[in-house]
Amino acid sequence: MMNKENLKIVFFGTPEFAVESLSRLVESGFNVSAVVTMPDKEAGRGHKMLQSDVKKYALQKGLKLLQPVKLKSQEFIDELRAIDADLFIVIAFRMLPEVVWSMPRLGTFNLHASLLPKYRGAAPINRAIMNGEKETGITTFFLKQEIDTGDMIEQRMTPISEEDNAGTLHDRLMTMGAEMVESTVNRIIEGNLATQPQPEGEYIGAPKIFKSDCAIEWNQPAVNIHNQVRGLSPYPAAFTTIEDNKGKLMDTKIFLTRLSDKPVEGLTPGDCTTDGKRLWVATGDNMIEILELQPAGKKRMPVASYLLGYHPAKMHKSTVTV
């Protein structure tokens, strides 16, 4: 009889989001026979080699670790086959070639941070908030060739509150996802599966976040800017160029905003008003209040601290990353 000890699992993942599920499997006594993660990469001026969060956890737990440069390389394929795993689990990893995902006898399933088929792609958490969604969730599904399109196993919903940003939603979905990964594996062990195809006509893309997605356009409606800031906070963060009352320009990240009923009368998009402790900016329709920001080269700070040393007059769409 199959159980958690003799079901051989290979886990594929890279960032912190994947570690929560891997940890859940290991701590619950599942047989994780190997972990596959991205190769180490150089970062910073010192060219220090950075290990993925999944690699750090695997080393800590003494798990067999594979870091292929090419997923189709014969050496990697042979290593995987030698493990003779029953099931592959993929969370926040690269797109797998068919020769890999079709290998295990029980298939390969993926955890995705959206209610599929909505928000297929690399940035489902950011995009859902940026688009003003009121709910999102997680889905486990079996892989097939087209990305994020396979038959669904389980799905769970969570509301997106007005206070949520990409960071808080990431952490909540990460915890929910770990619970659902364990649940999905248990259903596979028990043979208690009733998968269903993803519904047609509900597709929304969630492409990778590019620098251009982070630049604030102040002629947009206030709610769009507010959702953009929330959906990019704390990382990679929305940004703007602030012009002070002497014409000096400084690129600045914006982390927290609040919608305001303060009138825009006589102001053009990007114009700033302040009472010395609070800061508002005119948008395409209403004012928006800036609550937390980070000038280039400085620390993140509440706006009251910022206004002690800076005197903003106008905000412009930035063409520079900060």
Short mmCIF file of C-alpha atoms in Angstrom, two decimals:
data_model
loop_
_atom_site.label_atom_id
_atom_site.label_comp_id
_atom_site.label_asym_id
_atom_site.label_seq_id
_atom_site.Cartn_x
_atom_site.Cartn_y
_atom_site.Cartn_z
CA MET A 1 0.00 0.00 0.00
CA MET A 2 1.26 3.47 -0.89
CA ASN A 3 1.86 5.88 2.01
CA LYS A 4 3.78 9.08 2.65
CA GLU A 5 6.97 7.19 3.54
CA ASN A 6 7.22 5.13 0.36
CA LEU A 7 5.83 7.69 -2.12
CA LYS A 8 9.01 9.10 -3.69
CA ILE A 9 8.72 12.83 -4.43
CA VAL A 10 11.03 15.15 -6.35
CA PHE A 11 10.38 18.81 -5.51
CA PHE A 12 11.13 21.64 -7.96
CA GLY A 13 11.26 25.24 -6.66
CA THR A 14 13.39 28.32 -6.12
CA PRO A 15 12.06 31.22 -3.94
CA GLU A 16 10.74 31.55 -0.39
CA PHE A 17 7.19 30.91 -1.63
CA ALA A 18 8.24 27.33 -2.51
CA VAL A 19 10.13 26.72 0.75
CA GLU A 20 6.94 26.81 2.82
CA SER A 21 5.49 23.86 0.89
CA LEU A 22 8.76 21.93 0.84
CA SER A 23 9.12 22.39 4.60
CA ARG A 24 5.53 21.25 5.12
CA LEU A 25 6.18 18.03 3.20
CA VAL A 26 9.46 17.29 5.00
CA GLU A 27 8.12 18.08 8.47
CA SER A 28 5.01 15.96 7.81
CA GLY A 29 7.16 12.92 7.02
CA PHE A 30 6.82 12.70 3.25
CA ASN A 31 9.66 11.07 1.31
CA VAL A 32 11.26 13.96 -0.58
CA SER A 33 13.88 12.02 -2.52
CA ALA A 34 15.43 15.04 -4.22
CA VAL A 35 15.10 18.80 -4.63
CA VAL A 36 15.69 20.62 -7.93
CA THR A 37 16.44 24.34 -7.86
CA MET A 38 18.10 27.06 -9.96
CA PRO A 39 21.91 27.22 -10.19
CA ASP A 40 23.58 29.75 -7.89
CA LYS A 41 23.92 33.18 -9.48
CA GLU A 42 26.26 36.14 -9.08
CA ALA A 43 24.89 39.23 -7.36
CA GLY A 44 26.22 42.61 -6.32
CA ARG A 45 29.53 44.34 -6.91
CA GLY A 46 31.46 41.61 -5.14
CA HIS A 47 30.07 38.97 -7.53
CA LYS A 48 29.05 36.90 -4.55
CA MET A 49 27.27 33.67 -5.46
CA LEU A 50 23.70 33.64 -4.17
CA GLN A 51 21.90 30.42 -3.29
CA SER A 52 18.14 30.10 -3.76
CA ASP A 53 15.93 29.91 -0.68
CA VAL A 54 14.99 26.35 -1.65
CA LYS A 55 18.68 25.35 -1.87
CA LYS A 56 19.38 26.79 1.59
CA TYR A 57 16.53 24.76 3.08
CA ALA A 58 17.55 21.57 1.23
CA LEU A 59 21.14 21.86 2.48
CA GLN A 60 19.91 22.51 6.01
CA LYS A 61 17.82 19.32 5.90
CA GLY A 62 20.41 17.21 4.08
CA LEU A 63 18.20 16.60 1.04
CA LYS A 64 19.63 15.42 -2.29
CA LEU A 65 20.05 18.55 -4.42
CA LEU A 66 20.12 19.00 -8.19
CA GLN A 67 20.90 22.35 -9.89
CA PRO A 68 20.74 21.80 -13.64
CA VAL A 69 21.75 24.62 -15.98
CA LYS A 70 19.78 23.00 -18.82
CA LEU A 71 16.63 21.05 -18.02
CA LYS A 72 16.95 19.00 -21.23
CA SER A 73 20.56 17.95 -20.61
CA GLN A 74 21.03 14.19 -20.76
CA GLU A 75 23.01 14.21 -17.51
CA PHE A 76 20.09 15.81 -15.62
CA ILE A 77 17.50 13.53 -17.28
CA ASP A 78 19.55 10.48 -16.31
CA GLU A 79 19.91 11.70 -12.71
CA LEU A 80 16.15 12.20 -12.45
CA ARG A 81 15.37 8.79 -13.93
CA ALA A 82 17.77 7.12 -11.49
CA ILE A 83 15.74 8.51 -8.56
CA ASP A 84 12.70 6.62 -9.91
CA ALA A 85 10.26 9.04 -8.26
CA ASP A 86 6.50 8.51 -8.19
CA LEU A 87 5.53 12.18 -8.19
CA PHE A 88 7.02 15.56 -9.11
CA ILE A 89 5.85 18.78 -7.44
CA VAL A 90 6.64 22.17 -9.01
CA ILE A 91 6.31 25.55 -7.26
CA ALA A 92 7.72 28.83 -8.65
CA PHE A 93 10.21 27.17 -10.98
CA ARG A 94 11.07 27.32 -14.67
CA MET A 95 8.84 25.81 -17.34
CA LEU A 96 9.63 22.09 -17.49
CA PRO A 97 10.15 20.24 -20.78
CA GLU A 98 7.79 17.33 -21.46
CA VAL A 99 10.61 14.82 -21.05
CA VAL A 100 10.77 15.91 -17.40
CA TRP A 101 7.15 16.49 -16.36
CA SER A 102 5.94 13.30 -18.04
CA MET A 103 8.51 11.13 -16.23
CA PRO A 104 6.86 10.12 -12.90
CA ARG A 105 4.13 7.47 -12.97
CA LEU A 106 1.71 9.60 -10.90
CA GLY A 107 2.39 12.77 -12.88
CA THR A 108 3.66 16.26 -12.05
CA PHE A 109 1.55 18.86 -10.30
CA ASN A 110 2.08 22.57 -9.85
CA LEU A 111 0.94 25.04 -7.19
CA HIS A 112 -0.05 28.38 -8.74
CA ALA A 113 -0.91 31.54 -6.78
CA SER A 114 -4.20 32.38 -8.49
CA LEU A 115 -7.66 31.04 -9.21
CA LEU A 116 -6.83 29.52 -12.58
CA PRO A 117 -7.48 30.17 -15.40
CA LYS A 118 -7.25 33.75 -14.13
CA TYR A 119 -3.73 35.13 -13.84
CA ARG A 120 -1.72 32.52 -15.66
CA GLY A 121 1.91 33.62 -15.78
CA ALA A 122 4.87 34.74 -13.69
CA ALA A 123 3.32 37.49 -11.52
CA PRO A 124 -0.20 36.44 -10.43
CA ILE A 125 -0.03 38.05 -6.97
CA ASN A 126 1.14 41.45 -8.23
CA ARG A 127 -1.22 41.53 -11.19
CA ALA A 128 -4.34 40.62 -9.20
CA ILE A 129 -3.84 43.57 -6.84
CA MET A 130 -2.76 45.95 -9.61
CA ASN A 131 -5.99 45.12 -11.46
CA GLY A 132 -8.09 45.88 -8.36
CA GLU A 133 -9.31 42.31 -7.81
CA LYS A 134 -11.30 41.68 -4.63
CA GLU A 135 -10.37 38.00 -4.38
CA THR A 136 -7.73 35.55 -5.53
CA GLY A 137 -6.49 32.17 -4.38
CA ILE A 138 -4.37 29.13 -5.13
CA THR A 139 -4.69 26.18 -7.47
CA THR A 140 -2.98 22.81 -7.78
CA PHE A 141 -3.09 21.28 -11.25
CA PHE A 142 -1.35 18.60 -13.30
CA LEU A 143 1.17 19.93 -15.78
CA LYS A 144 0.74 19.69 -19.52
CA GLN A 145 2.65 21.34 -22.35
CA GLU A 146 0.96 24.78 -22.38
CA ILE A 147 1.93 26.80 -19.31
CA ASP A 148 -0.58 26.92 -16.41
CA THR A 149 -3.30 25.14 -18.41
CA GLY A 150 -3.54 21.61 -16.95
CA ASP A 151 -6.49 19.95 -15.20
CA MET A 152 -7.16 21.35 -11.73
CA ILE A 153 -6.92 19.21 -8.60
CA GLU A 154 -7.79 21.67 -5.81
CA GLN A 155 -8.57 25.37 -5.57
CA ARG A 156 -9.07 27.71 -2.61
CA MET A 157 -10.09 31.37 -2.49
CA THR A 158 -9.04 34.26 -0.26
CA PRO A 159 -10.36 37.84 -0.28
CA ILE A 160 -8.02 40.73 -1.11
CA SER A 161 -8.61 43.44 1.48
CA GLU A 162 -8.04 47.17 1.00
CA GLU A 163 -5.03 46.86 3.33
CA ASP A 164 -3.39 44.03 1.40
CA ASN A 165 -0.29 44.59 -0.70
CA ALA A 166 1.82 42.14 -2.68
CA GLY A 167 3.81 41.26 0.45
CA THR A 168 0.89 40.43 2.74
CA LEU A 169 -0.95 38.52 0.01
CA HIS A 170 2.22 36.60 -0.89
CA ASP A 171 2.64 35.44 2.71
CA ARG A 172 -1.01 34.41 3.07
CA LEU A 173 -1.03 32.47 -0.21
CA MET A 174 2.31 30.88 0.70
CA THR A 175 0.80 29.43 3.90
CA MET A 176 -2.44 28.41 2.19
CA GLY A 177 -0.42 26.85 -0.61
CA ALA A 178 1.64 24.68 1.74
CA GLU A 179 -1.56 23.33 3.29
CA MET A 180 -3.02 22.59 -0.13
CA VAL A 181 0.13 20.90 -1.43
CA GLU A 182 -0.02 18.48 1.49
CA SER A 183 -3.75 17.96 0.91
CA THR A 184 -3.16 17.31 -2.80
CA VAL A 185 -0.43 14.73 -2.12
CA ASN A 186 -2.67 12.98 0.40
CA ARG A 187 -5.47 12.79 -2.17
CA ILE A 188 -3.05 11.29 -4.70
CA ILE A 189 -1.94 8.69 -2.14
CA GLU A 190 -5.55 7.82 -1.31
CA GLY A 191 -6.55 7.70 -4.98
CA ASN A 192 -9.15 10.35 -4.16
CA LEU A 193 -8.74 12.50 -7.26
CA ALA A 194 -11.44 14.13 -9.33
CA THR A 195 -9.63 16.62 -11.55
CA GLN A 196 -11.47 19.08 -13.74
CA PRO A 197 -10.40 21.06 -16.79
CA GLN A 198 -9.92 24.79 -16.44
CA PRO A 199 -13.05 26.68 -17.54
CA GLU A 200 -12.92 28.36 -20.91
CA GLY A 201 -13.29 32.10 -21.34
CA GLU A 202 -11.97 33.22 -17.93
CA TYR A 203 -8.31 33.59 -18.88
CA ILE A 204 -6.41 36.65 -17.61
CA GLY A 205 -2.65 36.89 -18.14
CA ALA A 206 -0.14 37.68 -15.40
CA PRO A 207 3.10 38.47 -17.24
CA LYS A 208 6.37 39.13 -15.48
CA ILE A 209 6.73 42.58 -13.89
CA PHE A 210 8.94 44.87 -15.97
CA LYS A 211 10.45 48.24 -15.04
CA SER A 212 7.84 49.99 -17.15
CA ASP A 213 5.09 48.49 -14.95
CA CYS A 214 6.57 50.25 -11.91
CA ALA A 215 6.66 53.82 -13.24
CA ILE A 216 3.67 55.83 -11.95
CA GLU A 217 1.69 57.84 -14.50
CA TRP A 218 -0.01 60.57 -12.50
CA ASN A 219 -2.67 61.28 -15.12
CA GLN A 220 -4.22 57.88 -14.33
CA PRO A 221 -7.24 57.67 -11.97
CA ALA A 222 -6.25 57.70 -8.29
CA VAL A 223 -7.58 54.18 -7.67
CA ASN A 224 -5.38 52.78 -10.48
CA ILE A 225 -2.28 54.39 -8.97
CA HIS A 226 -3.26 53.19 -5.49
CA ASN A 227 -3.62 49.61 -6.77
CA GLN A 228 -0.34 49.86 -8.68
CA VAL A 229 1.48 50.90 -5.49
CA ARG A 230 -0.18 48.10 -3.46
CA GLY A 231 0.53 45.50 -6.12
CA LEU A 232 4.23 46.36 -6.27
CA SER A 233 4.87 46.87 -2.53
CA PRO A 234 7.26 46.03 -0.95
CA TYR A 235 9.01 44.68 -4.04
CA PRO A 236 9.91 45.78 -6.67
CA ALA A 237 8.01 48.98 -5.68
CA ALA A 238 6.32 51.65 -7.78
CA PHE A 239 8.48 54.71 -8.45
CA THR A 240 8.33 58.31 -9.57
CA THR A 241 10.59 61.33 -10.02
CA ILE A 242 9.93 64.10 -7.50
CA GLU A 243 10.75 67.69 -8.34
CA ASP A 244 11.28 69.90 -5.28
CA ASN A 245 10.45 73.60 -4.91
CA LYS A 246 13.90 74.52 -6.29
CA GLY A 247 13.59 72.34 -9.39
CA LYS A 248 15.85 69.53 -8.14
CA LEU A 249 14.81 66.04 -9.31
CA MET A 250 15.03 62.85 -7.24
CA ASP A 251 13.86 59.35 -8.10
CA THR A 252 11.74 57.90 -5.32
CA LYS A 253 9.99 54.62 -4.53
CA ILE A 254 6.40 54.81 -3.27
CA PHE A 255 5.32 52.04 -0.89
CA LEU A 256 2.04 53.13 0.68
CA THR A 257 -0.76 55.42 -0.43
CA ARG A 258 -4.31 56.25 0.61
CA LEU A 259 -7.23 57.41 -1.51
CA SER A 260 -8.38 60.90 -0.59
CA ASP A 261 -11.50 63.01 -1.03
CA LYS A 262 -9.35 66.17 -1.10
CA PRO A 263 -10.36 68.18 -4.23
CA VAL A 264 -8.03 68.48 -7.24
CA GLU A 265 -9.29 71.98 -8.13
CA GLY A 266 -6.69 74.09 -9.93
CA LEU A 267 -4.06 71.33 -9.93
CA THR A 268 -2.66 69.24 -12.77
CA PRO A 269 -1.68 65.56 -12.42
CA GLY A 270 1.52 65.23 -10.38
CA ASP A 271 1.12 68.53 -8.48
CA CYS A 272 1.88 68.16 -4.75
CA THR A 273 0.22 69.78 -1.77
CA THR A 274 1.35 69.43 1.83
CA ASP A 275 0.59 70.75 5.31
CA GLY A 276 4.13 69.93 6.47
CA LYS A 277 3.17 66.56 7.90
CA ARG A 278 1.05 64.99 5.14
CA LEU A 279 1.51 64.88 1.37
CA TRP A 280 -1.11 64.68 -1.39
CA VAL A 281 -0.63 64.38 -5.16
CA ALA A 282 -3.10 65.26 -7.90
CA THR A 283 -4.01 62.43 -10.27
CA GLY A 284 -6.23 62.21 -13.33
CA ASP A 285 -9.37 62.48 -11.19
CA ASN A 286 -8.84 62.75 -7.40
CA MET A 287 -6.05 63.43 -4.94
CA ILE A 288 -4.04 60.55 -3.51
CA GLU A 289 -2.13 60.71 -0.21
CA ILE A 290 1.44 59.42 0.00
CA LEU A 291 2.14 57.64 3.30
CA GLU A 292 5.51 55.87 2.91
CA LEU A 293 8.30 56.41 0.40
CA GLN A 294 12.04 56.04 -0.17
CA PRO A 295 14.18 58.65 -1.95
CA ALA A 296 17.08 57.19 -3.92
CA GLY A 297 19.98 56.37 -1.61
CA LYS A 298 17.89 56.77 1.55
CA LYS A 299 15.90 54.44 3.79
CA ARG A 300 12.17 53.82 3.51
CA MET A 301 10.37 56.34 5.72
CA PRO A 302 6.93 57.69 6.69
CA VAL A 303 6.01 60.84 4.81
CA ALA A 304 6.18 63.02 7.95
CA SER A 305 9.90 62.17 8.27
CA TYR A 306 10.44 62.77 4.57
CA LEU A 307 8.87 66.25 4.76
CA LEU A 308 11.37 67.32 7.43
CA GLY A 309 14.10 67.43 4.80
CA TYR A 310 12.34 67.58 1.44
CA HIS A 311 9.94 70.04 -0.16
CA PRO A 312 8.15 68.27 -3.04
CA ALA A 313 6.37 70.38 -5.66
CA LYS A 314 5.67 68.01 -8.57
CA MET A 315 5.82 64.31 -9.36
CA HIS A 316 6.75 63.12 -12.85
CA LYS A 317 6.70 59.75 -14.56
CA SER A 318 10.22 58.44 -14.15
CA THR A 319 12.30 56.87 -16.89
CA VAL A 320 14.95 55.80 -14.37
CA THR A 321 14.79 52.77 -12.08
CA VAL A 322 15.47 53.30 -8.39
#
